[in-house]
Coordinates of C-alpha atoms and ligand atoms in Angstrom, one line a residue:
X164 CA 5.9 4.8 38.3
X165 CA 8.5 7.5 38.3
X166 CA 10.2 6.4 35.1
X167 CA 7.2 7.9 33.4
X168 CA 8.4 11.2 34.6
X169 CA 11.9 10.4 33.4
X170 CA 10.6 10.1 29.9
X171 CA 9.3 13.7 30.1
X172 CA 12.7 14.9 31.5
X173 CA 13.5 16.9 28.4
X174 CA 10.3 18.8 28.6
X175 CA 10.6 19.5 32.3
X176 CA 14.0 20.9 31.6
X177 CA 12.7 23.0 28.7
X178 CA 10.0 24.5 30.9
X179 CA 11.7 24.3 34.3
X180 CA 10.8 27.8 35.3
X181 CA 7.1 27.4 35.0
X182 CA 7.2 23.9 36.5
X183 CA 9.3 25.2 39.5
X184 CA 6.8 28.0 39.9
X185 CA 3.8 25.6 39.7
X186 CA 5.2 23.1 42.2
X187 CA 6.3 25.8 44.7
X188 CA 2.8 27.5 44.4
X189 CA 1.2 24.1 45.0
X190 CA 3.2 23.5 48.1
X191 CA 2.6 27.0 49.5
X192 CA -1.2 26.4 48.9
X193 CA -1.0 23.2 50.8
X194 CA 0.7 24.9 53.7
X195 CA -1.9 27.7 53.8
X196 CA -4.7 25.2 53.6
X197 CA -3.4 23.3 56.6
X198 CA -3.2 26.5 58.6
X199 CA -6.9 27.2 58.4
X200 CA -8.2 24.4 60.7
X201 CA -5.6 25.5 63.3
X202 CA -6.9 29.0 63.2
X203 CA -10.5 27.8 63.5
X204 CA -9.5 25.5 66.4
X205 CA -7.8 28.4 68.2
X206 CA -10.9 30.7 67.8
X207 CA -13.0 27.9 69.3
X208 CA -10.6 27.4 72.2
X209 CA -10.7 31.2 72.9
X210 CA -14.4 31.1 72.8
X211 CA -14.6 28.2 75.2
X212 CA -12.1 29.8 77.6
X213 CA -14.1 33.0 77.4
X214 CA -11.1 35.0 76.1
X215 CA -12.5 35.7 72.7
X216 CA -12.8 39.4 72.0
X217 CA -13.4 41.4 68.8
X218 CA -9.8 42.1 68.4
X219 CA -8.7 38.5 68.4
X220 CA -11.7 37.5 66.2
X221 CA -11.0 40.2 63.7
X222 CA -7.3 39.2 63.6
X223 CA -8.0 35.6 62.9
X224 CA -10.8 36.2 60.4
X225 CA -8.7 38.6 58.4
X226 CA -5.9 36.0 58.5
X227 CA -8.2 33.5 56.9
X228 CA -9.3 36.1 54.4
X229 CA -5.8 36.9 53.4
X230 CA -4.9 33.2 53.1
X231 CA -7.9 32.7 50.8
X232 CA -6.8 35.6 48.6
X233 CA -3.2 34.4 48.4
X234 CA -4.4 30.9 47.6
X235 CA -6.6 32.2 44.9
X236 CA -3.7 34.0 43.3
X237 CA -1.4 30.9 43.6
X238 CA -4.0 28.6 42.3
X239 CA -4.7 30.8 39.3
X240 CA -0.9 30.9 38.8
X241 CA -0.2 27.2 38.9
X242 CA -3.1 26.3 36.8
X243 CA -1.9 28.7 34.1
X244 CA 1.6 27.4 34.4
X245 CA 0.8 23.7 34.4
X246 CA -2.0 23.6 31.9
X247 CA -0.1 26.0 29.6
X248 CA 2.8 23.4 29.6
X249 CA 0.5 20.5 28.9
X250 CA -0.9 22.2 25.7
X251 CA 2.6 23.1 24.7
X252 CA 4.0 19.5 25.0
X253 CA 1.0 18.3 23.0
X254 CA 1.5 20.8 20.2
X255 CA 5.3 20.2 20.2
X256 CA 4.7 16.4 19.7
X257 CA 1.9 17.0 17.3
X258 CA 4.1 19.1 15.1
X259 CA 6.9 16.5 15.3
X260 CA 4.4 13.8 14.3
X261 CA 3.0 15.8 11.5
X262 CA 6.4 16.6 10.0
X263 CA 7.3 13.0 10.5
X264 CA 4.1 11.8 8.6
X265 CA 4.9 14.1 5.7
X266 CA 8.4 12.6 5.4
X267 CA 7.4 8.9 5.5
X268 CA 7.6 6.7 2.5
X269 CA 5.1 4.4 0.8
X270 CA 6.4 1.5 2.8
X271 CA 5.5 3.2 6.0
X272 CA 1.9 3.9 4.9
X273 CA 1.6 0.4 3.9
X274 CA 2.6 -0.8 7.3
X275 CA 0.5 1.6 9.4
X276 CA -3.1 2.1 8.7
X277 CA -4.6 5.6 8.7
X278 CA -6.9 4.8 11.6
X279 CA -3.9 3.8 13.8
X280 CA -2.0 6.9 12.9
X281 CA -5.0 9.1 13.8
X282 CA -5.2 7.3 17.1
X283 CA -1.5 8.1 17.8
X284 CA -2.1 11.7 16.9
X285 CA -5.2 12.1 19.1
X286 CA -5.6 9.6 22.0
X287 CA -1.8 9.1 22.6
X288 CA -1.0 12.8 22.6
X289 CA -4.0 13.4 24.9
X290 CA -2.6 10.8 27.3
X291 CA 0.8 12.5 27.1
X292 CA -0.6 15.9 27.7
X293 CA -2.5 14.6 30.7
X294 CA 0.7 13.5 32.5
X295 CA 2.4 16.8 31.8
X296 CA -0.3 18.7 33.7
X297 CA -2.6 16.5 35.7
X298 CA 0.1 14.0 36.5
X299 CA 2.5 16.6 37.9
X300 CA -0.4 18.4 39.7
X301 CA -1.7 15.3 41.3
X302 CA 1.7 14.1 42.4
X303 CA 2.8 17.3 43.9
X304 CA -0.6 18.1 45.4
X305 CA -1.1 14.7 46.9
X306 CA 2.4 14.5 48.3
X307 CA 2.5 18.1 49.7
X308 CA -1.1 18.3 51.0
X309 CA -1.1 14.7 52.3
X310 CA 2.3 15.1 53.8
X311 CA 1.8 18.5 55.4
X312 CA -1.6 17.5 56.7
X313 CA -0.2 14.4 58.3
X314 CA 2.7 16.3 59.7
X315 CA 0.4 18.9 61.3
X316 CA -1.8 16.1 62.8
X317 CA 1.2 14.5 64.3
X318 CA 3.0 17.6 65.5
X319 CA 0.3 20.2 66.2
X320 CA -2.5 18.0 67.5
X321 CA -1.5 14.6 68.9
X322 CA 0.7 11.9 67.5
X323 CA -1.2 9.0 69.3
X324 CA -4.6 10.2 68.1
X325 CA -3.2 10.5 64.6
X326 CA -1.8 6.9 64.6
X327 CA -5.2 5.5 65.8
X328 CA -7.2 7.5 63.4
X329 CA -5.2 6.7 60.2
X330 CA -5.4 3.0 60.8
X331 CA -8.2 2.5 58.2
X332 CA -6.7 4.7 55.6
X333 CA -4.4 2.1 53.9
X334 CA -7.5 0.1 53.2
X335 CA -8.9 3.2 51.4
X336 CA -5.8 3.3 49.2
X337 CA -6.1 -0.4 48.4
X338 CA -9.8 -0.3 47.7
X339 CA -9.7 2.9 45.6
X340 CA -6.6 1.7 43.6
X341 CA -8.0 -1.7 43.0
X342 CA -11.5 -0.6 42.1
X343 CA -10.1 2.3 40.1
X344 CA -8.1 -0.1 38.0
X345 CA -11.1 -2.4 37.4
X346 CA -13.2 0.7 36.5
X347 CA -10.6 1.8 34.0
X348 CA -10.4 -1.6 32.4
X349 CA -14.2 -1.8 32.0
X350 CA -14.2 1.8 30.8
X351 CA -11.8 0.9 28.1
X352 CA -14.1 -1.9 27.0
X353 CA -17.0 0.6 26.9
X354 CA -14.9 3.0 24.8
X355 CA -14.1 0.3 22.4
X356 CA -17.7 -0.7 22.0
X357 CA -18.6 3.0 21.5
X358 CA -15.9 3.5 18.8
X359 CA -17.0 0.3 17.0
X360 CA -20.6 1.6 17.0
X361 CA -19.3 4.9 15.6
X362 CA -17.5 3.1 12.9
X363 CA -20.7 1.3 12.0
X364 CA -22.6 4.6 11.7
X365 CA -19.8 6.1 9.6
X366 CA -19.6 3.1 7.3
X367 CA -23.4 2.8 6.9
X368 CA -23.8 6.5 6.1
X369 CA -20.9 6.5 3.6
X370 CA -22.1 3.4 2.0
X371 CA -25.7 4.2 2.2
X372 CA -26.2 4.0 -1.6
X373 CA -24.7 0.5 -1.8
X374 CA -26.7 -0.5 1.3
X375 CA -30.0 0.6 -0.3
X376 CA -29.2 -0.8 -3.7
X377 CA -28.8 -4.2 -2.1
X378 CA -31.8 -3.8 0.1
X379 CA -29.7 -4.5 3.2
X380 CA -31.1 -1.8 5.5
X381 CA -33.0 -4.1 7.7
X382 CA -30.1 -6.4 8.3
X383 CA -27.8 -3.5 8.9
X384 CA -30.2 -2.1 11.5
X385 CA -30.3 -5.4 13.4
X386 CA -26.5 -5.5 13.5
X387 CA -26.5 -1.8 14.6
X388 CA -29.0 -2.6 17.4
X389 CA -26.6 -5.3 18.7
X390 CA -23.8 -2.8 18.8
X391 CA -25.8 -0.2 20.7
X392 CA -26.9 -2.9 23.2
X393 CA -23.2 -3.7 23.7
X394 CA -22.5 -0.1 24.5
X395 CA -25.3 0.0 27.0
X396 CA -24.1 -3.3 28.7
X397 CA -20.5 -2.2 28.8
X398 CA -21.3 1.1 30.3
X399 CA -23.6 -0.6 32.9
X400 CA -20.6 -2.6 34.0
X401 CA -18.7 0.6 34.6
X402 CA -21.5 2.2 36.6
X403 CA -21.8 -1.0 38.8
X404 CA -18.3 -0.6 39.9
X405 CA -18.6 3.2 40.3
X406 CA -21.7 2.7 42.3
X407 CA -19.8 0.4 44.6
X408 CA -16.8 2.7 44.9
X409 CA -18.2 5.8 46.6
X410 CA -20.1 4.0 49.4
X411 CA -17.0 2.0 50.3
X412 CA -14.9 5.2 50.5
X413 CA -17.6 6.6 52.8
X414 CA -17.6 3.6 55.0
X415 CA -13.8 3.8 55.5
X416 CA -13.9 7.5 56.0
X417 CA -16.7 7.1 58.5
X418 CA -14.6 4.5 60.4
X419 CA -11.8 7.0 60.6
X420 CA -14.1 9.7 62.0
X421 CA -15.5 7.2 64.5
X422 CA -12.0 6.4 65.8
X423 CA -11.1 10.1 65.9
X424 CA -14.2 11.0 67.8
X425 CA -14.0 8.2 70.3
X426 CA -10.2 8.5 71.0
X427 CA -10.2 12.3 70.6
X428 CA -13.3 12.7 72.8
X429 CA -11.5 10.8 75.4
X430 CA -8.4 12.9 75.1
X431 CA -10.5 16.1 75.4
X432 CA -12.0 14.8 78.6
X433 CA -8.6 13.9 80.2
X434 CA -7.4 17.3 79.0
X435 CA -4.7 15.8 76.6
X436 CA -6.0 18.0 73.8
X437 CA -8.4 20.9 73.6
X438 CA -11.8 21.0 71.8
X439 CA -10.3 23.3 69.2
X440 CA -7.6 20.7 68.6
X441 CA -10.3 18.1 68.1
X442 CA -12.2 20.3 65.6
X443 CA -9.0 21.0 63.7
X444 CA -8.2 17.3 63.7
X445 CA -11.6 16.3 62.3
X446 CA -11.1 18.8 59.3
X447 CA -7.6 17.4 58.7
X448 CA -9.1 13.9 58.3
X449 CA -11.3 15.4 55.6
X450 CA -8.3 17.0 54.0
X451 CA -6.5 13.6 53.9
X452 CA -9.2 12.0 51.9
X453 CA -8.4 13.6 48.5
X454 CA -4.7 12.9 48.4
X455 CA -5.3 9.2 49.3
X456 CA -7.9 8.8 46.6
X457 CA -5.8 10.6 44.0
X458 CA -3.0 8.0 44.3
X459 CA -5.1 5.5 42.3
X460 CA -5.9 8.0 39.6
X461 CA -2.3 9.0 39.4
X462 CA -1.0 5.5 38.9
X463 CA -3.5 5.2 36.1
X464 CA -2.6 8.5 34.4
X465 CA 1.1 7.7 34.6
X466 CA 0.7 4.2 33.2
X467 CA -1.4 5.4 30.3
X468 CA 0.9 8.3 29.6
X469 CA 4.0 6.1 29.7
X470 CA 2.5 3.6 27.2
X471 CA 1.3 6.4 24.9
X472 CA 4.8 8.0 25.0
X473 CA 6.4 4.7 24.2
X474 CA 4.0 4.2 21.3
X475 CA 4.7 7.6 19.8
X476 CA 8.5 7.3 20.3
X477 CA 8.4 3.9 18.6
X478 CA 6.6 5.4 15.7
X479 CA 9.0 8.4 15.5
X480 CA 11.9 5.9 15.5
X481 CA 10.8 4.6 12.1
X482 CA 13.5 5.2 9.6
X483 CA 12.4 5.6 6.1
X484 CA 14.2 3.5 3.5
X485 CA 14.1 6.4 1.0
X486 CA 16.9 8.7 2.0
X487 CA 19.0 11.3 0.2
X488 CA 22.6 10.5 -0.5
X489 CA 25.2 12.8 0.8
X490 CA 26.1 15.4 -1.9
X491 CA 22.8 14.6 -3.7
X492 CA 22.4 16.5 -7.0
X493 CA 20.3 19.5 -6.3
X494 CA 19.5 20.4 -9.9
X495 CA 16.4 20.4 -12.0
X496 CA 15.6 17.3 -14.0
X497 CA 16.4 17.6 -17.7
X498 CA 17.2 15.0 -20.3
X499 CA 16.4 11.4 -21.1
X500 CA 15.0 8.8 -18.9
X501 CA 16.7 5.4 -18.7
X502 CA 14.8 2.7 -17.2
X503 CA 16.6 -0.6 -16.5
X504 CA 15.0 -2.8 -13.9
X505 CA 15.9 -6.4 -13.6
X506 CA 13.4 -7.1 -10.8
X507 CA 11.3 -5.4 -8.2
X508 CA 9.3 -7.1 -5.4
X509 CA 7.0 -5.1 -3.1
X510 CA 8.1 -5.3 0.6
X511 CA 6.2 -8.2 2.3
X512 CA 5.5 -9.8 -1.0
X513 CA 7.1 -12.8 -2.6
X514 CA 6.4 -12.5 -6.3
X515 CA 8.2 -9.8 -8.3
X516 CA 5.8 -7.0 -9.5
X517 CA 8.2 -6.1 -12.3
X518 CA 10.9 -8.1 -14.2
X519 CA 13.2 -7.0 -16.9
X520 CA 11.8 -3.6 -17.7
X521 CA 14.1 -1.7 -19.9
X522 CA 13.4 1.4 -22.1
X523 CA 14.8 4.8 -22.9
X524 CA 12.5 7.8 -23.2
X525 CA 14.0 10.8 -24.9
X526 CA 13.4 14.3 -23.6
X527 CA 10.2 15.8 -25.0
X528 CA 8.8 12.5 -26.1
X529 CA 5.5 10.9 -25.1
X530 CA 5.4 7.3 -23.8
X531 CA 2.2 5.3 -23.6
X532 CA 1.8 2.4 -21.3
X533 CA -1.0 -0.1 -21.6
X534 CA -1.8 -3.5 -20.2
X535 CA -4.3 -5.5 -18.3
X536 CA -5.2 -4.4 -14.8
X537 CA -2.5 -5.4 -12.3
X538 CA 0.1 -5.7 -15.0
X539 CA 2.5 -3.3 -13.3
X540 CA 1.8 0.1 -14.9
X541 CA 1.4 2.1 -11.7
X542 CA 4.3 0.2 -10.1
X543 CA 6.5 1.5 -12.9
X544 CA 5.7 5.1 -11.8
X545 CA 6.2 4.4 -8.1
X546 CA 9.8 3.4 -8.8
X547 CA 10.4 6.5 -11.0
X548 CA 9.0 8.7 -8.2
X549 CA 11.2 6.8 -5.6
X550 CA 8.3 5.6 -3.6
X551 CA 10.3 2.3 -3.4
X552 CA 14.0 1.9 -3.6
X553 CA 14.8 -1.8 -3.2
X554 CA 15.1 -3.2 -6.7
X555 CA 17.7 -4.7 -8.9
X556 CA 18.6 -2.4 -11.6
X557 CA 18.8 1.4 -12.0
X558 CA 16.7 4.3 -13.2
X559 CA 18.5 7.3 -14.4
X560 CA 17.5 10.7 -15.5
X561 CA 20.0 12.6 -17.7
X562 CA 22.5 9.8 -17.0
X563 CA 22.3 10.4 -13.2
X564 CA 20.8 7.7 -11.1
X565 CA 17.5 9.0 -9.6
X566 CA 18.8 7.9 -6.2
X567 CA 21.5 10.5 -6.4
X568 CA 19.2 13.4 -6.9
X569 CA 18.0 15.5 -4.0
X570 CA 14.5 14.4 -3.2
X571 CA 13.2 17.8 -3.6
X572 CA 14.6 18.0 -7.2
X573 CA 13.0 14.7 -8.1
X574 CA 9.6 15.7 -6.7
X575 CA 9.7 19.1 -8.4
X576 CA 10.7 17.5 -11.7
X577 CA 8.2 14.8 -11.9
X578 CA 4.4 15.3 -11.4
X579 CA 1.9 12.5 -11.3
X580 CA -1.8 12.5 -11.6
X581 CA -2.4 9.4 -9.6
X582 CA -5.0 6.9 -10.4
X583 CA -6.9 7.4 -7.3
X584 CA -6.8 11.2 -7.2
X585 CA -7.4 13.3 -4.2
X586 CA -8.5 16.8 -3.8
X587 CA -8.1 18.9 -0.7
X588 CA -11.2 20.4 1.0
X589 CA -10.5 23.9 -0.2
X590 CA -11.3 26.0 -3.2
X591 CA -10.8 24.9 -6.7
X592 CA -8.2 27.6 -7.2
X593 CA -6.2 26.5 -4.2
X594 CA -6.4 22.9 -5.4
X595 CA -5.0 23.9 -8.8
X596 CA -2.1 26.0 -7.5
X597 CA -1.4 23.6 -4.7
X598 CA 2.2 22.8 -5.8
X599 CA 2.8 26.4 -6.9
X600 CA 0.8 28.6 -4.5
X601 CA 1.9 31.9 -5.9
X602 CA 0.2 31.5 -9.3
X603 CA -2.1 34.3 -10.4
X604 CA -5.7 33.8 -11.4
X605 CA -4.7 34.1 -15.1
X606 CA -2.1 31.4 -14.8
X607 CA -4.5 29.1 -12.8
X608 CA -7.0 29.6 -15.7
X609 CA -4.4 28.7 -18.3
X610 CA -3.9 25.4 -16.7
X611 CA -7.6 24.8 -16.2
X612 CA -8.1 25.5 -19.9
X613 CA -5.4 23.0 -20.8
X614 CA -7.1 20.4 -18.6
X615 CA -10.4 21.3 -20.3
X616 CA -12.0 22.1 -17.0
X617 CA -12.3 25.9 -17.2
X618 CA -15.8 25.9 -18.6
X619 CA -17.0 23.5 -16.0
X620 CA -15.5 25.7 -13.2
X621 CA -17.3 28.8 -14.5
X622 CA -20.6 27.1 -14.2
X623 CA -20.0 26.4 -10.5
X624 CA -21.9 28.7 -8.1
X625 CA -18.6 30.5 -7.0
X626 CA -16.4 29.8 -9.9
X627 CA -12.8 29.3 -8.9
X628 CA -13.8 30.0 -5.3
X629 CA -16.1 27.0 -5.1
X630 CA -15.1 24.7 -2.3
X631 CA -14.6 21.0 -3.0
X632 CA -14.6 18.1 -0.6
X633 CA -17.0 17.3 2.2
X634 CA -18.5 20.7 2.7
X635 CA -18.3 21.8 -0.9
X636 CA -19.7 21.1 -4.2
X637 CA -20.0 17.5 -5.4
X638 CA -17.7 17.0 -8.4
X639 CA -18.2 14.2 -11.0
X640 CA -15.3 11.7 -11.3
X641 CA -14.3 13.3 -14.6
X642 CA -14.2 16.8 -13.1
X643 CA -12.1 15.7 -10.2
X644 CA -9.7 14.0 -12.7
X645 CA -9.4 17.2 -14.8
X646 CA -8.8 19.4 -11.7
X647 CA -6.0 17.0 -10.6
X648 CA -4.5 17.3 -14.2
X649 CA -4.6 21.1 -14.0
X650 CA -2.8 20.8 -10.5
X651 CA -0.1 18.6 -12.0
X652 CA 0.4 20.9 -15.0
X653 CA 0.6 24.0 -12.8
X654 CA 4.0 23.0 -11.5
X655 CA 5.3 22.7 -15.1
X656 CA 7.0 19.5 -14.5
X657 CA 9.8 18.2 -16.7
X658 CA 8.1 14.9 -16.7
X659 CA 4.3 14.5 -16.4
X660 CA 2.8 11.1 -15.6
X661 CA -0.9 10.5 -16.2
X662 CA -1.8 7.2 -14.5
X663 CA -5.2 6.3 -16.0
X664 CA -6.2 9.9 -15.3
X665 CA -8.7 10.2 -18.0
X666 CA -10.6 7.1 -17.3
X667 CA -13.7 9.0 -16.2
X668 CA -14.0 11.5 -19.1
X669 CA -15.6 10.7 -22.4
X670 CA -13.5 9.9 -25.4
X671 CA -14.0 13.3 -27.0
X672 CA -13.0 15.3 -24.0
X673 CA -10.0 13.0 -23.7
X674 CA -9.0 13.7 -27.3
X675 CA -9.3 17.4 -26.7
X676 CA -7.1 17.3 -23.6
X677 CA -4.5 15.1 -25.1
X678 CA -4.1 17.2 -28.2
X679 CA -3.7 20.3 -26.0
X680 CA -1.2 18.6 -23.9
X681 CA 0.8 17.4 -26.9
X682 CA 1.0 20.9 -28.2
X683 CA 1.8 22.5 -24.8
X684 CA 4.3 19.9 -23.7
X685 CA 6.1 19.3 -27.0
X686 CA 9.5 19.9 -25.4
X687 CA 8.7 18.0 -22.2
X688 CA 8.4 14.4 -21.3
X689 CA 5.0 12.9 -20.8
X690 CA 4.0 9.3 -19.7
X691 CA 0.4 8.2 -20.1
X692 CA -1.2 4.9 -19.1
X693 CA -4.7 4.1 -20.0
X694 CA -7.1 1.2 -20.7
X695 CA -8.4 2.9 -23.8
X696 CA -6.0 2.4 -26.7
X697 CA -7.2 5.7 -28.2
X698 CA -5.6 7.5 -25.3
X699 CA -2.1 6.5 -26.1
X700 CA -2.1 5.6 -29.8
X701 CA -0.5 8.9 -30.7
X702 CA 2.4 8.5 -28.3
X703 CA 5.9 8.4 -29.7
X704 CA 6.4 4.9 -28.2
X705 CA 4.1 2.5 -26.5
X706 CA 4.9 -0.3 -24.0
X707 CA 2.5 -3.2 -23.4
X708 CA 2.9 -4.6 -19.9
X709 CA 1.9 -8.1 -19.1
X710 CA 2.3 -9.7 -15.6
X711 CA 5.1 -7.3 -14.7
X712 CA 6.9 -7.7 -18.0
X713 CA 7.1 -5.8 -21.2
X714 CA 5.4 -8.0 -23.7
X715 CA 5.2 -5.6 -26.7
X716 CA 6.8 -2.3 -27.6
X717 CA 6.8 0.1 -30.4
X718 CA 4.7 2.8 -32.1
X719 CA 1.0 2.3 -32.8
X720 CA 1.6 1.2 -36.3
X721 CA 4.3 -1.2 -35.4
X722 CA 2.2 -2.8 -32.6
X723 CA -0.8 -3.2 -34.9
X724 CA 1.5 -5.1 -37.2
X725 CA 2.7 -7.4 -34.5
X726 CA -0.8 -8.8 -34.1
X727 CA -0.6 -9.4 -30.4
X728 CA -2.5 -8.2 -27.3
X729 CA -2.3 -4.6 -28.4
X730 CA -3.8 -5.3 -31.8
X731 CA -6.5 -7.4 -30.3
X732 CA -7.5 -4.7 -27.8
X733 CA -7.4 -2.1 -30.5
X734 CA -9.7 -4.0 -32.8
X735 CA -12.1 -4.8 -30.0
X736 CA -12.3 -1.2 -28.9
X737 CA -12.7 0.0 -32.4
X738 CA -15.6 -2.4 -32.8
X739 CA -17.2 -1.3 -29.6
X740 CA -16.9 2.3 -30.7
X741 CA -18.6 1.5 -33.9
X742 CA -21.4 -0.4 -32.2
X743 CA -21.9 2.5 -29.7
X744 CA -22.1 4.8 -32.6
X745 CA -24.7 2.8 -34.4
X746 CA -26.7 2.3 -31.2
X747 CA -27.0 6.0 -30.6
Ligands
ATP809 P1 -4.4 -1.0 -13.0 O1 -4.5 -1.0 -14.5 O2 -5.5 -1.7 -12.4 O3 -4.1 0.3 -12.4 P2 -1.5 -1.6 -12.8 O4 -1.0 -2.1 -14.1 O5 -1.3 -0.2 -12.5 O6 -3.1 -2.0 -12.7 P3 -0.1 -2.1 -10.4 O7 -0.9 -1.3 -9.5 O8 1.2 -1.7 -10.9 O9 -0.9 -2.6 -11.7 O10 0.1 -3.6 -9.7 C1 0.9 -4.6 -10.2 C2 1.0 -5.7 -9.2 O11 1.5 -5.3 -8.0 C3 -0.4 -6.2 -8.9 O12 -0.3 -7.7 -8.8 C4 -0.7 -5.7 -7.5 O13 -1.4 -6.6 -6.8 C5 0.7 -5.6 -6.9 N1 0.8 -4.5 -6.0 C6 0.5 -3.2 -6.2 N2 0.7 -2.4 -5.1 C7 1.2 -3.2 -4.2 C8 1.7 -3.1 -2.9 N3 1.7 -1.8 -2.3 N4 2.1 -4.1 -2.2 C9 2.1 -5.3 -2.8 N5 1.7 -5.6 -4.0 C10 1.3 -4.5 -4.7
MG810 MG1 -2.5 1.3 -11.9

């Protein structure tokens, strides 16, 4: 149980002042709390003996008042100290996790699902925070209040009476700990049922269009009803135990009171203790109840906190495979790209995704990459961006291996508009200048014009201030793609990659954008992949990918001449275009 606290050692050390203050304040509170019953007992004894006068009464009453005030101040103090610490450890770890998340590589995100990572960042951190405040509080309070109360019963009242009366208390510990554990286990089951029900709602609402199109609403509702029933059943199981717990506590406490009254009453009669002592003793028994019950809760808190801490530590111990070499080149990319990969296989996969890919791309040229879906186009870019490092071969930029560049230089030099693009839930302006936050409105507009999205933006209710994402305007697929292109252009990358980034715009818009790009980026390198041949036919060189290999390569004219896949596709698409035109 105590090794949980060991794990938090660094944090206790960091905040030792406030922890010391909190713990000392708690102990003083416990002492003051234990003094009250003695004062009340003394007043009663004076009363019975007929020696109670106004002076004595006033003295004791003011003592009680002063104690209450001091306890108020101390309680306020330790709460501030301990709970302040708990939010601090949570934010410290949260920041560490977030920085860590931003540094991880593609392999990491393939291994850990978003849902699990979210669970670490929320549930686990909450459990850790709980130990840092409630754990410390419960432990100190239970030990000090329980210990001091027991001590007072033994020393100030009567040791024999104490021994007899506390006989049933171990049963209380056992019952509360045992039932507490069972309640917790069932509670976890209830939580799981609840979260699965929540997931169901989320998925159904997100996929409502698909659901309706397939007419599956009724079936979905039946499944949902089953889930809600599960939540009810599981919660009922929790309440059953909870309902059993408090009466059992009352029975055991009742037993303690019975013994105290029987034995204590007898002692009062024989003159061994006074009535005031008995009254004080009875309130001590009441005070013992909380520390004993707290033990069960404490074990639970510590166990959960410890497991959560281990999970977070385990996660943080992950070392990314993509690291910077010492003395990495910290210079901007400039020059030709040399791609020479013998073989690359995704981690956890057996078949190579790329084999024998070799090409040179001169600075300022445009490369087109085409090929069937799954042929390896996106994989090519992932290697260039250093998402993956374990391959046979080398990729160099300006005759320097990309692995020898500082990561920052590489990321700054190459911008990609990914196939599955993503916009942040903020304004369109912020999205465009995401990689270059100091851009002026004029510059932002320049890139929007290049990406052929400026006109569209002006038509939105708040122009560039329009918010996108869940709480903002709904953008069409093509609008999203063009904003993502503007965002990539805004960093003025030495090498721009458009990975199927124009798939959702019509052929004419695509042509406009491409000719603008060609003009604007005539001194910089551009790589474009697409399914539409028209998108890449004007490139300086074109590569055709097939099952991870380069099957054809050349200019548009040369590839037409080869009469292979490229020519086939080109003719087919030309025909489709013609038919489309006639149909209109
Ligand atoms: P598309 O035109 O559909 O975008 P693509 O040419 O970009 O296809 P890639 O995404 O490069 O194709 O995929 C090439 C192959 O690698 C596919 O067989 C795919 O299943 C596999 N692959 C892609 N990503 C991973 C991954 N993270 N782990 C394992 N295999 C992967
Ligand atoms: Mg792809």
